[in-house]
PDB file of C-alpha atoms in Angstrom:
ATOM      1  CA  UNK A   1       0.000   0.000   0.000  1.00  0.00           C
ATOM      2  CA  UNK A   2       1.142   3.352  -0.843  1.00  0.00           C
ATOM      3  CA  UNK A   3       0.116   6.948   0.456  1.00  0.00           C
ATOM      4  CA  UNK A   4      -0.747   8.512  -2.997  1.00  0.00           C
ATOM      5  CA  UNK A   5       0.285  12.994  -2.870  1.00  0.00           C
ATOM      6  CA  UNK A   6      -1.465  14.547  -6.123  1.00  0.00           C
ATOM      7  CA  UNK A   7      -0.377  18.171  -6.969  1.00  0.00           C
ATOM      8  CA  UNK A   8      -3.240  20.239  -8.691  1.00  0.00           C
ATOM      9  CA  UNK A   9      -4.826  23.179  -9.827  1.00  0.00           C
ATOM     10  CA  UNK A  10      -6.316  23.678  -6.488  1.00  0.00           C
ATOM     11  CA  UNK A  11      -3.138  22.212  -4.480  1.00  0.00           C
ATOM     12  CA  UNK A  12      -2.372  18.760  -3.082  1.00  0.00           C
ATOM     13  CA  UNK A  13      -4.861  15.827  -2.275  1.00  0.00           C
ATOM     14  CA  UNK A  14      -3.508  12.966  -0.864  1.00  0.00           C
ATOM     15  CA  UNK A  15      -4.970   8.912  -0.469  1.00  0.00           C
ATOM     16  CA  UNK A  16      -4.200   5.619  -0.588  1.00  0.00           C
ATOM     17  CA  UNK A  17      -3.354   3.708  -3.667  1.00  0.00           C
ATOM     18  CA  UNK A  18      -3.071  -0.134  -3.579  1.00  0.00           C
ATOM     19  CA  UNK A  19       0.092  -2.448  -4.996  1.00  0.00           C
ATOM     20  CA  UNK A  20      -1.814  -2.670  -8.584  1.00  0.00           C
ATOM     21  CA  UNK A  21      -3.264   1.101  -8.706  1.00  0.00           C
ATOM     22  CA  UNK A  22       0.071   2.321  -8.091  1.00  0.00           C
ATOM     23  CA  UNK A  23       1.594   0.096 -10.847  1.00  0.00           C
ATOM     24  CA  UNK A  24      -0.918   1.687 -13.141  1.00  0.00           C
ATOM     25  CA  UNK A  25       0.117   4.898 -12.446  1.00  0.00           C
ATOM     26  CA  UNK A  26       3.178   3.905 -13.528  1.00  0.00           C
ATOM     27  CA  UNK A  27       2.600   2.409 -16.119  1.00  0.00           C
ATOM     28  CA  UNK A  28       0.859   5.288 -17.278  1.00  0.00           C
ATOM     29  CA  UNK A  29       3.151   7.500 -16.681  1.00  0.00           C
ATOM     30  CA  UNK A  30       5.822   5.788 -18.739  1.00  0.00           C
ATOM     31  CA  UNK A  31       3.282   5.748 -21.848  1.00  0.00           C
ATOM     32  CA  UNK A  32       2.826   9.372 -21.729  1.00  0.00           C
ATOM     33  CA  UNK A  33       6.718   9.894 -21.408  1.00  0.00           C
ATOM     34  CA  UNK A  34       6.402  11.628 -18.242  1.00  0.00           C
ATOM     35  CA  UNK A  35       9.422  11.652 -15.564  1.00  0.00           C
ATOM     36  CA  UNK A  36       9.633   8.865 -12.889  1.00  0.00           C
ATOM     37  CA  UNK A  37      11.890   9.041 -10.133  1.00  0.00           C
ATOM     38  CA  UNK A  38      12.109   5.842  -7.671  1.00  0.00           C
ATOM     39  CA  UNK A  39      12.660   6.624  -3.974  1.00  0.00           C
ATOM     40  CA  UNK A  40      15.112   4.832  -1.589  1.00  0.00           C
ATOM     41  CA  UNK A  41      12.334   4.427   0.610  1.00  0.00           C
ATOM     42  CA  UNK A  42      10.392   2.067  -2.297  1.00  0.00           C
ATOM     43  CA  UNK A  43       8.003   4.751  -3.718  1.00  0.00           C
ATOM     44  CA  UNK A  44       8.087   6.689  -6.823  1.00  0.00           C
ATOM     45  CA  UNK A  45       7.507  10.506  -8.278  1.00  0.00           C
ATOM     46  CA  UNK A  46       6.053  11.368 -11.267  1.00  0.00           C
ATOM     47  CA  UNK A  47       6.417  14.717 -12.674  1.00  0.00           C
ATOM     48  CA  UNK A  48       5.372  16.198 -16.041  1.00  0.00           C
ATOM     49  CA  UNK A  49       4.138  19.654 -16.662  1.00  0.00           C
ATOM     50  CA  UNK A  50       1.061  21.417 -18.097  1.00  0.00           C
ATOM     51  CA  UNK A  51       0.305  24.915 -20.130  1.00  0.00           C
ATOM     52  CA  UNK A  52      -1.317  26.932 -17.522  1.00  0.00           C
ATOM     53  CA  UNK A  53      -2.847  30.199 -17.796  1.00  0.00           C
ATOM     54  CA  UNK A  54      -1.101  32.815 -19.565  1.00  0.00           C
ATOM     55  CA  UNK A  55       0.647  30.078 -21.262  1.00  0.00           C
ATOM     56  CA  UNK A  56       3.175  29.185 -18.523  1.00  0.00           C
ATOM     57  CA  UNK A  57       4.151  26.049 -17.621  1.00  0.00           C
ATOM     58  CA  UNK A  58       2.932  24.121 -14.571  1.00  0.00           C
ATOM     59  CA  UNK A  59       4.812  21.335 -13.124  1.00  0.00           C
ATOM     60  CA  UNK A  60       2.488  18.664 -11.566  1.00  0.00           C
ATOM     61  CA  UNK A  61       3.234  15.330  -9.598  1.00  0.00           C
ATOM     62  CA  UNK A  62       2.092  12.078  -8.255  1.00  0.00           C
ATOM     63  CA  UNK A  63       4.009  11.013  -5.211  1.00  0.00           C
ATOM     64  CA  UNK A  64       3.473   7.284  -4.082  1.00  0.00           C
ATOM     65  CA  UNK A  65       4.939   6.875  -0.174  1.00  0.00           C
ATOM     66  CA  UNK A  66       4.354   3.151   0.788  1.00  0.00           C
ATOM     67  CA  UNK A  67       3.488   2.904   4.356  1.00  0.00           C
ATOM     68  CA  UNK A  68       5.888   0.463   4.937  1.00  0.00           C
ATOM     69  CA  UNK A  69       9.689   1.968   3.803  1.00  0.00           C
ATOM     70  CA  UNK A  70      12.131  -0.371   2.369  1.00  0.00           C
ATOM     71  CA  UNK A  71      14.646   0.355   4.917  1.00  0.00           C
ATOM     72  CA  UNK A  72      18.143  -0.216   4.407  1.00  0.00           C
ATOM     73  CA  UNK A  73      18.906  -3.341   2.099  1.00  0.00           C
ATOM     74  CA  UNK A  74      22.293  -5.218   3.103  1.00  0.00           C
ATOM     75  CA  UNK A  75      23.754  -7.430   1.120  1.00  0.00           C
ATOM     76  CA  UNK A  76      22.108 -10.139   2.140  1.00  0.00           C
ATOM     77  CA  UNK A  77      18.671  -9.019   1.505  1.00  0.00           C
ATOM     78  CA  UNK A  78      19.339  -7.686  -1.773  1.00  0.00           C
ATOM     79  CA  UNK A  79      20.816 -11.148  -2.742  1.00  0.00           C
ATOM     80  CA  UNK A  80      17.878 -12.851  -1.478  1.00  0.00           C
ATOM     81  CA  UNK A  81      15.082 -10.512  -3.425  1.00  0.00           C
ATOM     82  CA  UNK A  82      17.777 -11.541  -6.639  1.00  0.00           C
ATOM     83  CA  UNK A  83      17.188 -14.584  -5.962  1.00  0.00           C
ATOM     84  CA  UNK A  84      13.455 -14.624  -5.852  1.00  0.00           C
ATOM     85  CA  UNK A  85      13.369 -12.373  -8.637  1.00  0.00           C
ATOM     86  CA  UNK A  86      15.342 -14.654 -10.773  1.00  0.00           C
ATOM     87  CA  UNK A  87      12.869 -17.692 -10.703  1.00  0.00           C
ATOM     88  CA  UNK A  88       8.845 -17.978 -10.780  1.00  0.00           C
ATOM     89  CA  UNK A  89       9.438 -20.919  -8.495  1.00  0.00           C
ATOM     90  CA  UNK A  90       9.872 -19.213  -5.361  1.00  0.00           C
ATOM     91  CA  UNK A  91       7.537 -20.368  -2.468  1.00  0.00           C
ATOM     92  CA  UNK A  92       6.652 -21.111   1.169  1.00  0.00           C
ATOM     93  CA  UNK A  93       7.921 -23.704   2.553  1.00  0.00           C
ATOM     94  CA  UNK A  94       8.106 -25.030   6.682  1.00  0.00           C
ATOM     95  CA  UNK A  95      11.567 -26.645   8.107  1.00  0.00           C
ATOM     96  CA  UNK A  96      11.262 -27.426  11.895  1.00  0.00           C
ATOM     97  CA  UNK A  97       7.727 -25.424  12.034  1.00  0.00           C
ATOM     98  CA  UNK A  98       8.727 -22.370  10.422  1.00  0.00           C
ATOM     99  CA  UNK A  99       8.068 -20.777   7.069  1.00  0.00           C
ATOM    100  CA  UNK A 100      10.940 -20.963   4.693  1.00  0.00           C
ATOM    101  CA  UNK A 101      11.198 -19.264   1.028  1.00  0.00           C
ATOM    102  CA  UNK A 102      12.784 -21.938  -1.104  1.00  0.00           C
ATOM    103  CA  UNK A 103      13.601 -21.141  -4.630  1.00  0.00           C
ATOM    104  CA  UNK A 104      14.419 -24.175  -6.222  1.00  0.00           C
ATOM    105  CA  UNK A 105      17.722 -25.718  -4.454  1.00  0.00           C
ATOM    106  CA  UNK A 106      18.156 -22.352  -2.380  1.00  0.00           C
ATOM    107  CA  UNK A 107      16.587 -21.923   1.043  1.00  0.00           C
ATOM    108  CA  UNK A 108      16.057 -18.100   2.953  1.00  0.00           C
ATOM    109  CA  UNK A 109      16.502 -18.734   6.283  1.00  0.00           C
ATOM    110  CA  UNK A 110      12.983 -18.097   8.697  1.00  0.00           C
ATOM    111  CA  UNK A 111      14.579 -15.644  10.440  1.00  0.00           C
ATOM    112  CA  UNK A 112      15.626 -13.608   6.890  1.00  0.00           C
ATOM    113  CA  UNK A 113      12.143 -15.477   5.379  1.00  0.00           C
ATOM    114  CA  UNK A 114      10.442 -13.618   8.056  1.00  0.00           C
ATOM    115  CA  UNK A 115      11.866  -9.819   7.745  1.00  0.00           C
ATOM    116  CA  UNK A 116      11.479  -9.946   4.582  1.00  0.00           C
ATOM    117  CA  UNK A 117       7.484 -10.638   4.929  1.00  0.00           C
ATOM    118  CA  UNK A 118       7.606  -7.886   7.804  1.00  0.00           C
ATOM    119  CA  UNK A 119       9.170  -5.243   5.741  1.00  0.00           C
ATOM    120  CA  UNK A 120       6.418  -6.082   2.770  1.00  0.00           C
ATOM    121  CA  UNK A 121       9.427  -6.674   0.544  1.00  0.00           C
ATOM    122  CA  UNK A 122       7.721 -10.134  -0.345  1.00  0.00           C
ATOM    123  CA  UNK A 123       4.187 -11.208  -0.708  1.00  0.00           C
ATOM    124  CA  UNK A 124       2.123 -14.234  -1.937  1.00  0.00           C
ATOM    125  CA  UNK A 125      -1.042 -16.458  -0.788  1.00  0.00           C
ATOM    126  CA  UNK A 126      -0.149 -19.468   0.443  1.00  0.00           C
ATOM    127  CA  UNK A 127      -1.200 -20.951  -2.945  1.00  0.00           C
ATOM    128  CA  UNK A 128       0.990 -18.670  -5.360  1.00  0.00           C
ATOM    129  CA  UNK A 129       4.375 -18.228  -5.471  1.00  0.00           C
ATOM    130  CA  UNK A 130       6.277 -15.420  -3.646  1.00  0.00           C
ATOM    131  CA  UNK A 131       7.021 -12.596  -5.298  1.00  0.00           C
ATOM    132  CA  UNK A 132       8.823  -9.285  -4.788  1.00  0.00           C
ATOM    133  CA  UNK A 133       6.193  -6.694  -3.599  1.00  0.00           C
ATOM    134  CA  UNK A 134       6.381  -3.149  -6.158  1.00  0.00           C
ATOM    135  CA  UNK A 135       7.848  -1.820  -2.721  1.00  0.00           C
ATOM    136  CA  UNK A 136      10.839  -3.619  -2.951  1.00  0.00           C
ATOM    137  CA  UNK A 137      11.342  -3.768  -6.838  1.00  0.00           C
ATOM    138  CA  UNK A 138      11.566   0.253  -6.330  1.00  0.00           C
ATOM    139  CA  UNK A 139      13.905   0.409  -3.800  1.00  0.00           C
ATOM    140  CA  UNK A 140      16.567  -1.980  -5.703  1.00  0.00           C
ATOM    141  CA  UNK A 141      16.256   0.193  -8.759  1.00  0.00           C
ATOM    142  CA  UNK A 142      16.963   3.336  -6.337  1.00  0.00           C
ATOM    143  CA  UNK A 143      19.151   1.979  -4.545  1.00  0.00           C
ATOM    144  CA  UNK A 144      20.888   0.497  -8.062  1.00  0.00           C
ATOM    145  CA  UNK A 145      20.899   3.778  -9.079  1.00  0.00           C
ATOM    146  CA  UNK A 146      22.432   6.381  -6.143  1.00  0.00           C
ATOM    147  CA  UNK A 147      25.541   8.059  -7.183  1.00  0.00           C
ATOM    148  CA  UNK A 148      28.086   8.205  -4.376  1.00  0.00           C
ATOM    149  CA  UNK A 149      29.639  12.145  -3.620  1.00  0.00           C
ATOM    150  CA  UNK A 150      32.188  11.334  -6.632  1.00  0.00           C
ATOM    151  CA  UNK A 151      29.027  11.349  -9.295  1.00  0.00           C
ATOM    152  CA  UNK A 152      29.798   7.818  -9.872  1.00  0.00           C
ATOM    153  CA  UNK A 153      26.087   5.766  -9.726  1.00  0.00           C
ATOM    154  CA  UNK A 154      26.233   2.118  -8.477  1.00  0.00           C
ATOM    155  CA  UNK A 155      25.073   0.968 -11.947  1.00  0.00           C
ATOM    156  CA  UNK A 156      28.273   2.376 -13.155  1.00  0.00           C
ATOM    157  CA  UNK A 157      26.972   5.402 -14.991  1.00  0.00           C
ATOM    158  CA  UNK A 158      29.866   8.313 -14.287  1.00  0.00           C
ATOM    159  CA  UNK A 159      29.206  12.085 -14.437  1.00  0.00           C
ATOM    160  CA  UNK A 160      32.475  13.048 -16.270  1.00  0.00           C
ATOM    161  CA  UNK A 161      32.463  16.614 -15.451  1.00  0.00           C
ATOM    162  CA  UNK A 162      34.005  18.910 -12.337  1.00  0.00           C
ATOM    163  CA  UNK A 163      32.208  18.357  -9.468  1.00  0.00           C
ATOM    164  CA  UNK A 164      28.340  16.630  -9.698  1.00  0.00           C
ATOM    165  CA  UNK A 165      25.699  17.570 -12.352  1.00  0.00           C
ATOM    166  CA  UNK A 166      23.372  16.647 -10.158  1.00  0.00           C
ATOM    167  CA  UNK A 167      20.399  17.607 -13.260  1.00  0.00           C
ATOM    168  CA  UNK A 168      22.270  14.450 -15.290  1.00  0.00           C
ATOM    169  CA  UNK A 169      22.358  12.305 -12.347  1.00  0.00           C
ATOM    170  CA  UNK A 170      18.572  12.932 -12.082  1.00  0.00           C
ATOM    171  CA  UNK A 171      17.774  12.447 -15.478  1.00  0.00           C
ATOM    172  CA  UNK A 172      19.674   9.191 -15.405  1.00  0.00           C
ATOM    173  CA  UNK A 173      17.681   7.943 -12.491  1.00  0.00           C
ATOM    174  CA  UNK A 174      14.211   8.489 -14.178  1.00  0.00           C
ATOM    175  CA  UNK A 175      15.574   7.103 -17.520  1.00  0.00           C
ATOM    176  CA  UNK A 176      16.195   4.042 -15.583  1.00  0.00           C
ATOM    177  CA  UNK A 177      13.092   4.324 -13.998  1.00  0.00           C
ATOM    178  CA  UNK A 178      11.426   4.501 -17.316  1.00  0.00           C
ATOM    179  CA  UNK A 179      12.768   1.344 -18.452  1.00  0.00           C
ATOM    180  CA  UNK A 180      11.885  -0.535 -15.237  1.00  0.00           C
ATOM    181  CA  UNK A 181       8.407   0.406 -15.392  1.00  0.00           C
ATOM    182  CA  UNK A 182       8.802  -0.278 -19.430  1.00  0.00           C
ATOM    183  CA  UNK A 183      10.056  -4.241 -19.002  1.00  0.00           C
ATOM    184  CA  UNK A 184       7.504  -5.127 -16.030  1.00  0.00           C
ATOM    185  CA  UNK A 185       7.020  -8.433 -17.388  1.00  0.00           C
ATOM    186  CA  UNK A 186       3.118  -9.280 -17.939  1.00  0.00           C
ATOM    187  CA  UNK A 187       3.467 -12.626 -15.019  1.00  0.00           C
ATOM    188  CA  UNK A 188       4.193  -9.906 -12.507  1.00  0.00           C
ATOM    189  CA  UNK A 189       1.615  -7.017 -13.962  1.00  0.00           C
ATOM    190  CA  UNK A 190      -0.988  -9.949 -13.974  1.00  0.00           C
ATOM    191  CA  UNK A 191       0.088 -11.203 -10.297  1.00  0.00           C
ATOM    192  CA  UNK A 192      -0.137  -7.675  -8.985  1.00  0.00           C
ATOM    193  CA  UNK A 193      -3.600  -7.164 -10.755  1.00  0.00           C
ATOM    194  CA  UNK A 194      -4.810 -10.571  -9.365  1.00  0.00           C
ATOM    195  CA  UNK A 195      -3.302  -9.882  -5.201  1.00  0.00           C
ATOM    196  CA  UNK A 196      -5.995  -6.532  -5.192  1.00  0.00           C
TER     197      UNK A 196
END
Protein backbone atom coordinates (compact mmCIF):
# COMPACT_ATOMS: atom_id res chain seq x y z
CA UNK A 1 0.00 0.00 0.00
CA UNK A 2 1.14 3.35 -0.84
CA UNK A 3 0.12 6.95 0.46
CA UNK A 4 -0.75 8.51 -3.00
CA UNK A 5 0.28 12.99 -2.87
CA UNK A 6 -1.47 14.55 -6.12
CA UNK A 7 -0.38 18.17 -6.97
CA UNK A 8 -3.24 20.24 -8.69
CA UNK A 9 -4.83 23.18 -9.83
CA UNK A 10 -6.32 23.68 -6.49
CA UNK A 11 -3.14 22.21 -4.48
CA UNK A 12 -2.37 18.76 -3.08
CA UNK A 13 -4.86 15.83 -2.27
CA UNK A 14 -3.51 12.97 -0.86
CA UNK A 15 -4.97 8.91 -0.47
CA UNK A 16 -4.20 5.62 -0.59
CA UNK A 17 -3.35 3.71 -3.67
CA UNK A 18 -3.07 -0.13 -3.58
CA UNK A 19 0.09 -2.45 -5.00
CA UNK A 20 -1.81 -2.67 -8.58
CA UNK A 21 -3.26 1.10 -8.71
CA UNK A 22 0.07 2.32 -8.09
CA UNK A 23 1.59 0.10 -10.85
CA UNK A 24 -0.92 1.69 -13.14
CA UNK A 25 0.12 4.90 -12.45
CA UNK A 26 3.18 3.90 -13.53
CA UNK A 27 2.60 2.41 -16.12
CA UNK A 28 0.86 5.29 -17.28
CA UNK A 29 3.15 7.50 -16.68
CA UNK A 30 5.82 5.79 -18.74
CA UNK A 31 3.28 5.75 -21.85
CA UNK A 32 2.83 9.37 -21.73
CA UNK A 33 6.72 9.89 -21.41
CA UNK A 34 6.40 11.63 -18.24
CA UNK A 35 9.42 11.65 -15.56
CA UNK A 36 9.63 8.86 -12.89
CA UNK A 37 11.89 9.04 -10.13
CA UNK A 38 12.11 5.84 -7.67
CA UNK A 39 12.66 6.62 -3.97
CA UNK A 40 15.11 4.83 -1.59
CA UNK A 41 12.33 4.43 0.61
CA UNK A 42 10.39 2.07 -2.30
CA UNK A 43 8.00 4.75 -3.72
CA UNK A 44 8.09 6.69 -6.82
CA UNK A 45 7.51 10.51 -8.28
CA UNK A 46 6.05 11.37 -11.27
CA UNK A 47 6.42 14.72 -12.67
CA UNK A 48 5.37 16.20 -16.04
CA UNK A 49 4.14 19.65 -16.66
CA UNK A 50 1.06 21.42 -18.10
CA UNK A 51 0.30 24.91 -20.13
CA UNK A 52 -1.32 26.93 -17.52
CA UNK A 53 -2.85 30.20 -17.80
CA UNK A 54 -1.10 32.82 -19.56
CA UNK A 55 0.65 30.08 -21.26
CA UNK A 56 3.18 29.18 -18.52
CA UNK A 57 4.15 26.05 -17.62
CA UNK A 58 2.93 24.12 -14.57
CA UNK A 59 4.81 21.34 -13.12
CA UNK A 60 2.49 18.66 -11.57
CA UNK A 61 3.23 15.33 -9.60
CA UNK A 62 2.09 12.08 -8.25
CA UNK A 63 4.01 11.01 -5.21
CA UNK A 64 3.47 7.28 -4.08
CA UNK A 65 4.94 6.88 -0.17
CA UNK A 66 4.35 3.15 0.79
CA UNK A 67 3.49 2.90 4.36
CA UNK A 68 5.89 0.46 4.94
CA UNK A 69 9.69 1.97 3.80
CA UNK A 70 12.13 -0.37 2.37
CA UNK A 71 14.65 0.36 4.92
CA UNK A 72 18.14 -0.22 4.41
CA UNK A 73 18.91 -3.34 2.10
CA UNK A 74 22.29 -5.22 3.10
CA UNK A 75 23.75 -7.43 1.12
CA UNK A 76 22.11 -10.14 2.14
CA UNK A 77 18.67 -9.02 1.51
CA UNK A 78 19.34 -7.69 -1.77
CA UNK A 79 20.82 -11.15 -2.74
CA UNK A 80 17.88 -12.85 -1.48
CA UNK A 81 15.08 -10.51 -3.43
CA UNK A 82 17.78 -11.54 -6.64
CA UNK A 83 17.19 -14.58 -5.96
CA UNK A 84 13.45 -14.62 -5.85
CA UNK A 85 13.37 -12.37 -8.64
CA UNK A 86 15.34 -14.65 -10.77
CA UNK A 87 12.87 -17.69 -10.70
CA UNK A 88 8.84 -17.98 -10.78
CA UNK A 89 9.44 -20.92 -8.49
CA UNK A 90 9.87 -19.21 -5.36
CA UNK A 91 7.54 -20.37 -2.47
CA UNK A 92 6.65 -21.11 1.17
CA UNK A 93 7.92 -23.70 2.55
CA UNK A 94 8.11 -25.03 6.68
CA UNK A 95 11.57 -26.65 8.11
CA UNK A 96 11.26 -27.43 11.90
CA UNK A 97 7.73 -25.42 12.03
CA UNK A 98 8.73 -22.37 10.42
CA UNK A 99 8.07 -20.78 7.07
CA UNK A 100 10.94 -20.96 4.69
CA UNK A 101 11.20 -19.26 1.03
CA UNK A 102 12.78 -21.94 -1.10
CA UNK A 103 13.60 -21.14 -4.63
CA UNK A 104 14.42 -24.17 -6.22
CA UNK A 105 17.72 -25.72 -4.45
CA UNK A 106 18.16 -22.35 -2.38
CA UNK A 107 16.59 -21.92 1.04
CA UNK A 108 16.06 -18.10 2.95
CA UNK A 109 16.50 -18.73 6.28
CA UNK A 110 12.98 -18.10 8.70
CA UNK A 111 14.58 -15.64 10.44
CA UNK A 112 15.63 -13.61 6.89
CA UNK A 113 12.14 -15.48 5.38
CA UNK A 114 10.44 -13.62 8.06
CA UNK A 115 11.87 -9.82 7.74
CA UNK A 116 11.48 -9.95 4.58
CA UNK A 117 7.48 -10.64 4.93
CA UNK A 118 7.61 -7.89 7.80
CA UNK A 119 9.17 -5.24 5.74
CA UNK A 120 6.42 -6.08 2.77
CA UNK A 121 9.43 -6.67 0.54
CA UNK A 122 7.72 -10.13 -0.34
CA UNK A 123 4.19 -11.21 -0.71
CA UNK A 124 2.12 -14.23 -1.94
CA UNK A 125 -1.04 -16.46 -0.79
CA UNK A 126 -0.15 -19.47 0.44
CA UNK A 127 -1.20 -20.95 -2.94
CA UNK A 128 0.99 -18.67 -5.36
CA UNK A 129 4.38 -18.23 -5.47
CA UNK A 130 6.28 -15.42 -3.65
CA UNK A 131 7.02 -12.60 -5.30
CA UNK A 132 8.82 -9.28 -4.79
CA UNK A 133 6.19 -6.69 -3.60
CA UNK A 134 6.38 -3.15 -6.16
CA UNK A 135 7.85 -1.82 -2.72
CA UNK A 136 10.84 -3.62 -2.95
CA UNK A 137 11.34 -3.77 -6.84
CA UNK A 138 11.57 0.25 -6.33
CA UNK A 139 13.91 0.41 -3.80
CA UNK A 140 16.57 -1.98 -5.70
CA UNK A 141 16.26 0.19 -8.76
CA UNK A 142 16.96 3.34 -6.34
CA UNK A 143 19.15 1.98 -4.54
CA UNK A 144 20.89 0.50 -8.06
CA UNK A 145 20.90 3.78 -9.08
CA UNK A 146 22.43 6.38 -6.14
CA UNK A 147 25.54 8.06 -7.18
CA UNK A 148 28.09 8.21 -4.38
CA UNK A 149 29.64 12.15 -3.62
CA UNK A 150 32.19 11.33 -6.63
CA UNK A 151 29.03 11.35 -9.30
CA UNK A 152 29.80 7.82 -9.87
CA UNK A 153 26.09 5.77 -9.73
CA UNK A 154 26.23 2.12 -8.48
CA UNK A 155 25.07 0.97 -11.95
CA UNK A 156 28.27 2.38 -13.15
CA UNK A 157 26.97 5.40 -14.99
CA UNK A 158 29.87 8.31 -14.29
CA UNK A 159 29.21 12.09 -14.44
CA UNK A 160 32.47 13.05 -16.27
CA UNK A 161 32.46 16.61 -15.45
CA UNK A 162 34.00 18.91 -12.34
CA UNK A 163 32.21 18.36 -9.47
CA UNK A 164 28.34 16.63 -9.70
CA UNK A 165 25.70 17.57 -12.35
CA UNK A 166 23.37 16.65 -10.16
CA UNK A 167 20.40 17.61 -13.26
CA UNK A 168 22.27 14.45 -15.29
CA UNK A 169 22.36 12.31 -12.35
CA UNK A 170 18.57 12.93 -12.08
CA UNK A 171 17.77 12.45 -15.48
CA UNK A 172 19.67 9.19 -15.40
CA UNK A 173 17.68 7.94 -12.49
CA UNK A 174 14.21 8.49 -14.18
CA UNK A 175 15.57 7.10 -17.52
CA UNK A 176 16.20 4.04 -15.58
CA UNK A 177 13.09 4.32 -14.00
CA UNK A 178 11.43 4.50 -17.32
CA UNK A 179 12.77 1.34 -18.45
CA UNK A 180 11.89 -0.54 -15.24
CA UNK A 181 8.41 0.41 -15.39
CA UNK A 182 8.80 -0.28 -19.43
CA UNK A 183 10.06 -4.24 -19.00
CA UNK A 184 7.50 -5.13 -16.03
CA UNK A 185 7.02 -8.43 -17.39
CA UNK A 186 3.12 -9.28 -17.94
CA UNK A 187 3.47 -12.63 -15.02
CA UNK A 188 4.19 -9.91 -12.51
CA UNK A 189 1.62 -7.02 -13.96
CA UNK A 190 -0.99 -9.95 -13.97
CA UNK A 191 0.09 -11.20 -10.30
CA UNK A 192 -0.14 -7.67 -8.99
CA UNK A 193 -3.60 -7.16 -10.76
CA UNK A 194 -4.81 -10.57 -9.37
CA UNK A 195 -3.30 -9.88 -5.20
CA UNK A 196 -6.00 -6.53 -5.19
Amino acid sequence: MFRETVTHASGESTGTASEAHALFLLRRAARQGYAIEATEAGGAVITWTRAGMGGRTVLRSITLTPHIPVGILTEDTVRHLGVINSRASAHYELRDKRRIIAVGLYEIPALDTARLRARALVTADDAAPVRLTLTARLGLLAQAHTAGPDGQCACGFTVHAPGIDQARIHRHRQEAAAAFVNQLGTAYTTAVAAAR
